[in-house]
Amino acid sequence: MKSLSWLVSSLMVAGSSVGTAWATDYQVRFAEGELPAVSFEQQGEQLQAVVSLEKQRYPIFIEGSGEDCAWGAAPDTKVRFSQPLALEKCGETALELNIRFAGDYLLTLDSSAKPLTVSVARQAKKSTFKRTPPAVECIAWDGQPVTVDVSSVFANGEMVKDFYSGETAKVAQGKVTMMPAPESGGLLLLEPAGAKASEFHWDNASVYFVMTDRFYNGDESNDYPLGRRADGEREIGTFNGGDFSGITQKLDYIKELGMNAIWVTPIVEQIHGFIGGGEKGSFPFYGYHGYWALDFTKIDPNLGSEEDFGRFVDEAHKRGIRVLVDTVINHVGYPTMLDMQNAGIDAIPKNAPVPENWHEWQPRKERSENWHRYNDYIRWNHGDWVEKWWGPDWVRSGMGGYTKPGADDITMNLAGLPDLLTESTKHVGLPPILKNKPDTNAVEREGYTVLDYLVEWHTRWVRDFGVDGFRADTVKHVEPEAWLQLKESATAALAEWKAENPDKKVDDAPFWMVGEVWHHGVYRDFYFDNGMDSLINFEYADASDAVRGAQCLAQNDAIYQRYADTINSDDSFNMLTYISSHDTKLFFSNYEDIPLQAGAGSALMLMPGGVQLYYGDESARPAGPLTDAFDSPTRSLMNWEQLDKQPERQALLKHWQTLGQFRDKHTAVGAGQHKVISEQPYAFSRVKDDSRVIVVYAGQRQ
């Protein structure tokens, strides 16, 4: 009997429009009838299936649901591996796969081809090597009920509830004995039975960080505006379809995670064209992430309309979720050929090998060109760059006629990006690229500096839509006074919006701002005197602390004590701790261990101060393709399909939901005083005003 095992790639996000919407389901039928048919699944713009085949011949047909006959071999067809093979509709001849080496074979179907084509390629054998985290010492648990002294928080006779399992117990002689839920990882989350939710406080913030383009596609009609396009390959640097409508559709999911704030990547209109991606220019790279602005006054159409954005904010507020918008005032986006053509920058020689529509340029493989090659065709000292681009009053750049970049954090061209002159006191008009842009909302102001314009443009989203806060990008690359001006303006704008929209506001909390200062740890400095309420805490994820805490919660004892003593004893600052981000790494990709990911959730969600979940932390989102761009693996599509189909990921999600809801309910978790009650089992209390909880960790199950 011939053996057949198969698996289908599950990286395609349900609802995403990375590729074609397939009207027909296809399958491979083995002509001899001894093997079951194998279905194709969508992967990017193609349909793919992986089958394990033995050494022999396999006659096959391709069948589509709703089609009255199969696709067979076209006349004179001979299978050449890794080459598209034309098929014939209602062909009577089977396509014969002559397998000489047993193994896994990838079948790729392209229905956009006329006629239909299929290609077959042998897959390289995957390594079975799996990294394991370094072993840590941990207290042991025998799997029996746990007794803990709770007298410092709960009174004798008081009923206490384990939030995780829902079980209750009465405090007797200052103690309770309870059994951790099997799926809790040895946790008890103790609260007063019948406890009500605390009032929200930013010191206990739980922020869900969404890279909008990679999260969920709620509107396929906006997938490729402004001349943007798919690359037909791995789509790692292209827009993938996520939008505000998609986030809106998933707000209940985010609310169920216990999140009380959403941070979205920058919303403003990005450069229209592409640059070369990675060190080797191996792919076209668009501004899908939002950090390469072209027009700060417009919503990027790939993300939706202003109406879509307003609906998202309103619906989030209805669920008690605050909205943070990522804000960039340090730089603008790179120059691209498409934007040059739109702006009339005639800086490409007439004889250059560039098509009439510049955005259609592609590297010529026969000449071993890569996606960086187009830069060689551009005359960077051409006068049009001064007259028609941003202009030397607005940015510093290495191009002719511009202020040259400096060597310090404030005046450098970070990653080669044009640096905005936020420190300039010169009164300026609009930059040429916006002054001549027909659809901009930018208005020239008398007596404005560059910073004045940027502050007006960014606070407009607060004043018009009720945005609750900013995540400030590249903070150390902008002078502190600029952030203070932005914060003060945004604070006034939000107060104005709340006064005009009392039925839409979540609460009366003031505008909030968290900053990214690369590699900043848990300490207070001058940034908090210049607009920042919080900073992102890099130290927990940078070190091995997160891995140790994920394996054994008791390993976090010193961290919890230090963070609580540092942050919660000073109301003038806070920190936002994370385990994964778009610029660093995915925690799950280190070891691809779902139980470890659950432990990471326990350790993070019980952290003093604020916490940030990067989309997919809760679902063990796999990393994207490894490329010569360091950050592309961290920006993979949200793994909705895996969540739908895999019980182990559904259980992981439930674990994160329980922890998130517990944290959201009790302000003391993030903002309370931390006190260790017991070393074995490891137990600590968190108390702030009327909010009081005890967390018990029984230890590693023996």
Coordinates of N, CA and C in Angstrom, one line a residue, residues 392 395-399 401-405 413 421:
P392 N 15.1 72.6 2.0 CA 16.1 72.7 3.1 C 15.6 73.4 4.4
V395 N 13.9 69.8 6.2 CA 14.7 68.6 6.6 C 16.1 68.8 6.3
R396 N 16.9 68.0 7.0 CA 18.4 67.9 6.7 C 18.6 66.5 5.9
S397 N 19.4 66.6 5.0 CA 19.6 65.4 4.1 C 21.0 65.5 3.4
G398 N 21.5 64.4 2.9 CA 22.7 64.4 2.2 C 22.6 64.9 0.8
M399 N 21.5 65.3 0.3 CA 21.3 65.7 -1.0 C 21.8 67.2 -1.2
G401 N 22.1 71.0 -1.7 CA 21.3 72.1 -1.3 C 20.6 72.0 0.0
Y402 N 20.8 70.9 0.7 CA 20.2 70.7 2.0 C 21.3 70.8 3.1
T403 N 20.8 71.1 4.4 CA 21.6 71.0 5.5 C 22.1 69.6 5.7
K404 N 23.4 69.4 5.9 CA 23.9 68.1 6.0 C 23.6 67.5 7.4
P405 N 23.4 66.2 7.5 CA 23.1 65.6 8.8 C 24.4 65.7 9.7
N413 N 20.7 61.6 10.4 CA 19.7 61.0 9.6 C 19.5 59.5 10.0
L421 N 13.6 69.4 10.8 CA 14.3 70.4 11.6 C 13.4 70.9 12.7

